[in-house]
Short mmCIF file of C-alpha atoms in Angstrom, two decimals:
data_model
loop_
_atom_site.label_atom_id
_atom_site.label_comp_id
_atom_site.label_asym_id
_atom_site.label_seq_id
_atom_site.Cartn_x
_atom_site.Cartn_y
_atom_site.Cartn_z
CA UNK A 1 5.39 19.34 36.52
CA UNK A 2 8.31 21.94 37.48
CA UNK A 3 10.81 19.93 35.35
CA UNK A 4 8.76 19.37 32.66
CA UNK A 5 6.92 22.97 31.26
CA UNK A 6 4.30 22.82 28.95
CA UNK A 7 3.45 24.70 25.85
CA UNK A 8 -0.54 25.79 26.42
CA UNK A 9 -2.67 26.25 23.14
CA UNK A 10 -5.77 27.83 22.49
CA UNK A 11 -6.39 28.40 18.70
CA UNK A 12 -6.22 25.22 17.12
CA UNK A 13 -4.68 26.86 13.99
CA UNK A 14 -1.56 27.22 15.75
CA UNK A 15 1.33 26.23 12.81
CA UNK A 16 2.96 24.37 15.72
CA UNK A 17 0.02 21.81 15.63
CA UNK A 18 0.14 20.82 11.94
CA UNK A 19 1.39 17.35 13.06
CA UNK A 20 -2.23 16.71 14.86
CA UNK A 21 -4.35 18.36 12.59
CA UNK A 22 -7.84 16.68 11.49
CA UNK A 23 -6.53 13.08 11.98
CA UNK A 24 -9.50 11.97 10.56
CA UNK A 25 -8.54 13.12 7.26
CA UNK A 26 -8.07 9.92 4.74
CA UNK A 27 -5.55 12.40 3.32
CA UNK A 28 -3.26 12.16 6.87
CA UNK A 29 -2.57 8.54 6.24
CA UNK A 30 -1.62 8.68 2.39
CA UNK A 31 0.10 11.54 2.66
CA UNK A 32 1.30 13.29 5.58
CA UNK A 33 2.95 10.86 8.07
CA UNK A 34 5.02 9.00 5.23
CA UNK A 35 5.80 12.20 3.55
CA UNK A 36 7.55 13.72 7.11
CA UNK A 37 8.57 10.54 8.08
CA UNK A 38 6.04 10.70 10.91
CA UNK A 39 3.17 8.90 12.86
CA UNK A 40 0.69 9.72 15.75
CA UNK A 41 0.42 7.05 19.20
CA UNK A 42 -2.28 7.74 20.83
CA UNK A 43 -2.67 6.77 24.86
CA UNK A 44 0.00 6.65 27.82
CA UNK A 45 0.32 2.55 26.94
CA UNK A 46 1.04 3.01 23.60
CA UNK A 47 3.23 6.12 23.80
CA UNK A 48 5.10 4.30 26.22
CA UNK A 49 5.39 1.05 24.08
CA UNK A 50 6.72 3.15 21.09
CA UNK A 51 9.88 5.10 23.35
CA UNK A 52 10.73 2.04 25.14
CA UNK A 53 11.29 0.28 21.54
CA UNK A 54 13.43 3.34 20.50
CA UNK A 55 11.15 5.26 18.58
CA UNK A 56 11.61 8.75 19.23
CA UNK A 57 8.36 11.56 19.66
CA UNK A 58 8.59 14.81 18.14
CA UNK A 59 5.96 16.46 20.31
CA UNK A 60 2.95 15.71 22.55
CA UNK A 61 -0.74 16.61 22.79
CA UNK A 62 -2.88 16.28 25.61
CA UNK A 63 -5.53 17.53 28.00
CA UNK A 64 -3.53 18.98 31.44
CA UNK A 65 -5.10 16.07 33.13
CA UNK A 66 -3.13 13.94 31.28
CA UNK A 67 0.23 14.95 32.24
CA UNK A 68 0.42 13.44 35.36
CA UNK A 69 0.90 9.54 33.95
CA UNK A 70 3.50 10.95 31.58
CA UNK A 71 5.29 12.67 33.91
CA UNK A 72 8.27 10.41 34.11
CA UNK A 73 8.56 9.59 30.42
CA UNK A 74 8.38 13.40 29.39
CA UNK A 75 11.34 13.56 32.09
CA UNK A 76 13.28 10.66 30.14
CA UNK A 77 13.19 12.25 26.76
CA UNK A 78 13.78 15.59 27.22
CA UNK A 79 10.21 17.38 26.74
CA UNK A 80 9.35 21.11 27.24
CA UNK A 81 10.04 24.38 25.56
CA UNK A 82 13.16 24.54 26.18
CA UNK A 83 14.15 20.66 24.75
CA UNK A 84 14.00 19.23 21.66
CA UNK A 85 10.61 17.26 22.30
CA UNK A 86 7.22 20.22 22.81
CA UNK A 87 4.75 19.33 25.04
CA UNK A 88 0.85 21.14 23.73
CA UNK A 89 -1.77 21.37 26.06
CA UNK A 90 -5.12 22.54 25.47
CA UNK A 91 -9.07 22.74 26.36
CA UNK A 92 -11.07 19.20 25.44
CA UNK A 93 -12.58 21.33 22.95
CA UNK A 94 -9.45 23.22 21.50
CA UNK A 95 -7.91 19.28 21.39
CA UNK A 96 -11.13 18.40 19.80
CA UNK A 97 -11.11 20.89 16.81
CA UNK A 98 -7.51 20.51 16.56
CA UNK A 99 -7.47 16.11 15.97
CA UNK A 100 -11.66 15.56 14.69
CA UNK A 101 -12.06 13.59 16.99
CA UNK A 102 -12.89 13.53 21.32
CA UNK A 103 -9.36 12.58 22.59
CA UNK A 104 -10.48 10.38 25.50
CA UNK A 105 -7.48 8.16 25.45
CA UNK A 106 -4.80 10.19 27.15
CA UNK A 107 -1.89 11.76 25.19
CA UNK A 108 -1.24 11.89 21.33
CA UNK A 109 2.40 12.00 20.17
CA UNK A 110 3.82 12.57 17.12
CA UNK A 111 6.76 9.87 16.65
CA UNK A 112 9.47 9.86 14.58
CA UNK A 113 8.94 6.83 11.70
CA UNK A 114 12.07 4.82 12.33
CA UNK A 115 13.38 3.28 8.82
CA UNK A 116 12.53 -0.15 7.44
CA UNK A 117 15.52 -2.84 7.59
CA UNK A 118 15.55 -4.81 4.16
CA UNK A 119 13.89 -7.97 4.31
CA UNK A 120 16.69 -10.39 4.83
CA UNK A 121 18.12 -8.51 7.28
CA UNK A 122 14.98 -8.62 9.47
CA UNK A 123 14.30 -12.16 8.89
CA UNK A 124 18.21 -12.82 9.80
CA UNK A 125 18.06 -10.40 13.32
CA UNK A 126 14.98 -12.00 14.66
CA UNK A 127 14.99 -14.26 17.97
CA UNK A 128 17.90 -12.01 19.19
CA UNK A 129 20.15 -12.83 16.30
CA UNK A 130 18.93 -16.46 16.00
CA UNK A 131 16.81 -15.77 12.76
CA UNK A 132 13.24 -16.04 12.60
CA UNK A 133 11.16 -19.61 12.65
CA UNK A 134 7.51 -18.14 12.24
CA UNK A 135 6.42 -14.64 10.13
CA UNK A 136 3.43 -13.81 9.01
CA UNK A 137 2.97 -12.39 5.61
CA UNK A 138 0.18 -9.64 4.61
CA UNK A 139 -0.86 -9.49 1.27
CA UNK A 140 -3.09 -5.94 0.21
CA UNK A 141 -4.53 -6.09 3.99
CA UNK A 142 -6.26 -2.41 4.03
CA UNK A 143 -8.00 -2.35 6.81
CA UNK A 144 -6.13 -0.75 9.76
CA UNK A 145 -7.87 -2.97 12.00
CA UNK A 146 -7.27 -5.91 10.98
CA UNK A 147 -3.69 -4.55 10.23
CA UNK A 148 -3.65 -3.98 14.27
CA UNK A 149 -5.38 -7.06 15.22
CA UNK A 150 -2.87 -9.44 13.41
CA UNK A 151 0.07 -7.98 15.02
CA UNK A 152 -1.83 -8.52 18.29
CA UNK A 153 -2.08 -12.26 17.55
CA UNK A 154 1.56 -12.51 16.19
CA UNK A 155 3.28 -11.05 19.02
CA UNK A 156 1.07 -13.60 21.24
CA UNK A 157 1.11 -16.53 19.73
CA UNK A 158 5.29 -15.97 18.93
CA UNK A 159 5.35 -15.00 15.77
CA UNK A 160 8.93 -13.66 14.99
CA UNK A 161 8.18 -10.99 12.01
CA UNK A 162 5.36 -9.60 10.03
CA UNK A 163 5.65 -8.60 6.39
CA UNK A 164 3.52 -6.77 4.49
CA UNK A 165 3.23 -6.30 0.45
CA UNK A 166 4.06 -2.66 -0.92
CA UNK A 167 0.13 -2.11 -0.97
CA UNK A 168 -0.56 -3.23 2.62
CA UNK A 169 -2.55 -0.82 5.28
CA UNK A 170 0.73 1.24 7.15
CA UNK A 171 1.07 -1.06 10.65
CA UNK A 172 1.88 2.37 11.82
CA UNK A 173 -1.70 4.35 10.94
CA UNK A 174 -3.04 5.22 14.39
CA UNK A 175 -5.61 3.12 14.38
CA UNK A 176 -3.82 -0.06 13.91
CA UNK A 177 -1.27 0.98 16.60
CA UNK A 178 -4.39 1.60 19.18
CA UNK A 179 -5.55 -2.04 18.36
CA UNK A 180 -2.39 -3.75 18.06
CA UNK A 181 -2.28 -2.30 22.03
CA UNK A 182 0.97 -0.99 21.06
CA UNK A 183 2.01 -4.63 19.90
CA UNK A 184 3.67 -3.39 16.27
CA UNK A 185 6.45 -1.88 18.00
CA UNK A 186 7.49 -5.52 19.83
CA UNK A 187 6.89 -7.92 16.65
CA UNK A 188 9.62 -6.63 14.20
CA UNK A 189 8.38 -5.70 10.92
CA UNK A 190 8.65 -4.34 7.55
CA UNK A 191 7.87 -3.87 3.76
CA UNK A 192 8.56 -5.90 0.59
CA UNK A 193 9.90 -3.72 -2.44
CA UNK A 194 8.43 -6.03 -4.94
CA UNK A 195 5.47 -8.22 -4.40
CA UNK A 196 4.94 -11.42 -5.23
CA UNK A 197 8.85 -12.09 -6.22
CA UNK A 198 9.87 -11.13 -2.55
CA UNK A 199 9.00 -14.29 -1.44
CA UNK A 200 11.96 -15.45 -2.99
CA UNK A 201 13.71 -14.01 -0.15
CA UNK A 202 12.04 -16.24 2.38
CA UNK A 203 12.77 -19.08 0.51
CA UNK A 204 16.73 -18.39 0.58
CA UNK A 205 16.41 -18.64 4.26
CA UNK A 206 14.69 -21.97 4.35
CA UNK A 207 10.89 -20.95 4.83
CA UNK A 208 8.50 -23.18 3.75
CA UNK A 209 5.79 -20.66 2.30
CA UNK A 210 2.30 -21.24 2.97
CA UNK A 211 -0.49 -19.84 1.93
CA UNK A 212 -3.89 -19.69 3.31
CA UNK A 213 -6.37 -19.69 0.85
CA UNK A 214 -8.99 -21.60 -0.66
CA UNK A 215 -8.45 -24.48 -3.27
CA UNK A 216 -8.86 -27.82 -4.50
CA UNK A 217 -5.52 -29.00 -3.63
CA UNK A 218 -5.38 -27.08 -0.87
CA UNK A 219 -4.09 -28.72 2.73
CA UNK A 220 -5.64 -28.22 6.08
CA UNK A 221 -3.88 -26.83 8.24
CA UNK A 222 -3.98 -29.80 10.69
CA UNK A 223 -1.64 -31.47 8.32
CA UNK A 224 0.68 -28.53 8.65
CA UNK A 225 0.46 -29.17 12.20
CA UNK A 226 1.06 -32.63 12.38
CA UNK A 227 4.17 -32.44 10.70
CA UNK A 228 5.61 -28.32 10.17
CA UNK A 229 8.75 -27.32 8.69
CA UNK A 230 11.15 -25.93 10.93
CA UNK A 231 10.35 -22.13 9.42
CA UNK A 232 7.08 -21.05 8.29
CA UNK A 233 5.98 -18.63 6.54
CA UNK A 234 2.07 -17.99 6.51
CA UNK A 235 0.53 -15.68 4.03
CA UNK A 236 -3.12 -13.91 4.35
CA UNK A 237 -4.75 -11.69 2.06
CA UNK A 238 -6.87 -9.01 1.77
CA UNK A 239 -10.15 -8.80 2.90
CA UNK A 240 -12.97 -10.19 1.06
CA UNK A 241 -11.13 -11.49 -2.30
CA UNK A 242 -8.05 -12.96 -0.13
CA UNK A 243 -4.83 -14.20 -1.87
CA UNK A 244 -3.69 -13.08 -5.47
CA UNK A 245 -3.57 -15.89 -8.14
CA UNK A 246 0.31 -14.80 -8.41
CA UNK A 247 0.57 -15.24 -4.39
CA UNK A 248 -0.79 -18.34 -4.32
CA UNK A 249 1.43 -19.46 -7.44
CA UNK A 250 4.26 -18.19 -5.58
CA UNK A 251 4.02 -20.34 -2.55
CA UNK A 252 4.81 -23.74 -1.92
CA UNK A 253 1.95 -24.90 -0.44
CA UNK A 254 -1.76 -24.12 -0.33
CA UNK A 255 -3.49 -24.42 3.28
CA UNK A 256 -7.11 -24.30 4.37
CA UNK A 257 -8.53 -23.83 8.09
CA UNK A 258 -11.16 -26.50 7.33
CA UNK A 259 -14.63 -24.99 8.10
CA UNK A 260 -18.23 -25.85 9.24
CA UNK A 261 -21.37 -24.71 9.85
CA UNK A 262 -21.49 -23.76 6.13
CA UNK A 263 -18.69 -20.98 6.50
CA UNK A 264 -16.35 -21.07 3.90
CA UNK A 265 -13.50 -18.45 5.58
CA UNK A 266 -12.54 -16.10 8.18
CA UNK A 267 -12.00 -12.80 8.44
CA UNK A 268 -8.40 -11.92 7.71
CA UNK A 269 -7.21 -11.22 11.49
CA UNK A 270 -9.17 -14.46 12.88
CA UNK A 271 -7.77 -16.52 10.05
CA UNK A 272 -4.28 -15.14 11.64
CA UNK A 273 -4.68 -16.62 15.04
CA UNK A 274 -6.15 -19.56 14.20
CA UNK A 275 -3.36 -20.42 11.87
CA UNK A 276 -0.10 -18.78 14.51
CA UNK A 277 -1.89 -20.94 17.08
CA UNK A 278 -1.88 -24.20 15.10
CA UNK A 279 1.58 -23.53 13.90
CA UNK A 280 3.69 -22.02 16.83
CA UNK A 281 6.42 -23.79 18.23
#
């Protein structure tokens, strides 16, 4: 670790640390990333995910056992004292006090949040330029969870984009990045300014917008199968009320998984894969 030194902390009040402090706190996610245009990936995998898609860290925080499996990628972006990029290292229990939490996973790092492209341009820059045949929509998701769980599914089942609606759960929250397994910073996303008139800007590009929810005149979705439009967009909604009445109204088609066993729905993030399954091309 010559080439790489190391900041080591003891008092987990250190100013330097206010990036990592009490993670836990609700407050961290409402306030402090977006407000310094930051967020925290935890584990080597993830850390690793987020630099090689061009996110850059700010600093890191681990346990010195750590350091070893970052070696290389501290090397590539210029960590240490004397760079731009700190690397912290403390006691388990120093780490502990400093986060809320036991840091088992590895390495935290604090990453610069890279800005959101406008919606057209995302949808347009998909497929390397080719524009984007399948996104997934999120309407009022707040779980981080499921947030993480959907972009899982999308970027394996080829789903070209996800967008979420202004009051969506931040893909970016720490916990959705540790279940997405570092998957939100391969599917392109980003943010709709106004909600539900932004769908207007799918429709420009020639999405057929679909949305899964539950109604009379709803299809299933093995109709959409058997015959679906060239680009699709599928919307999901929050968990436990699901779609808006104005979502729903906005879209151009109502679709159903159909259901037995005397289950009427899934849960938001199984609804997801079911539906990018039956729909990829």
């Amino acid at each position: 670790m010559a080439r790489v030194p190391i900041h080591h902390v003891t008092d987990p009040d250190d100013e330097r640390l206010g990036d990592y402090t009490r993670l836990t706190d609700v407050a961290l996610r409402a306030k402090h990333e977006p407000a310094k245009g930051l967020y925290i990936a935890e584990s080597s995998t993830v850390i690793r995910r987020a630099v090689a898609a061009g996110h850059r860290p700010r600093s890191f925080l681990m346990a010195e056992r750590w350091l070893p499996d970052l070696t290389d990628l501290l090397e590539e972006v210029g960590a240490g004292p004397d760079g731009d990029v700190p690397v912290f290292v403390g006691e388990a229990g120093v780490l502990e006090a400093i986060t809320g939490f036991h840091l088992h996973r590895g390495a935290l790092a604090a990453m610069h949040r890279p800005p959101l492209a406008p919606v057209g341009d995302l949808l347009a820059q998909a497929r390397e330029g080719e524009g984007a045949r399948r996104v997934a929509v999120l309407e009022d998701v707040v779980d981080h969870t499921n947030v993480g769980a959907v972009f899982r599914s999308a970027a394996a089942l080829g789903v070209d984009a996800v967008l979420v609606s202004p009051r969506c759960a931040d893909p970016l929250y720490r916990r959705s990045v540790r279940v997405s397994m570092g998957t939100v910073f391969q599917v392109p996303w980003t943010r709709f300014e106004a909600w539900p008139d932004g769908l207007d800007v799918l429709r420009a590009q020639g999405f057929t917008v679909a949305a899964l929810a539950l109604a009379d005149d709803a299809r299933t979705l093995d109709e959409l199968e058997a015959d679906p439009p060239e680009r699709l967009a599928l919307v999901l909604g929050t968990e436990g009320d699901g779609l808006s009445r104005a979502a729903v109204e906005a879209a151009d088609v109502v679709v159903r998984i159909p259901m037995a066993g005397g289950v009427d729905s899934l849960n938001v993030a199984a609804a997801s894969a079911v539906a990018f399954w039956a729909t990829r091309r």
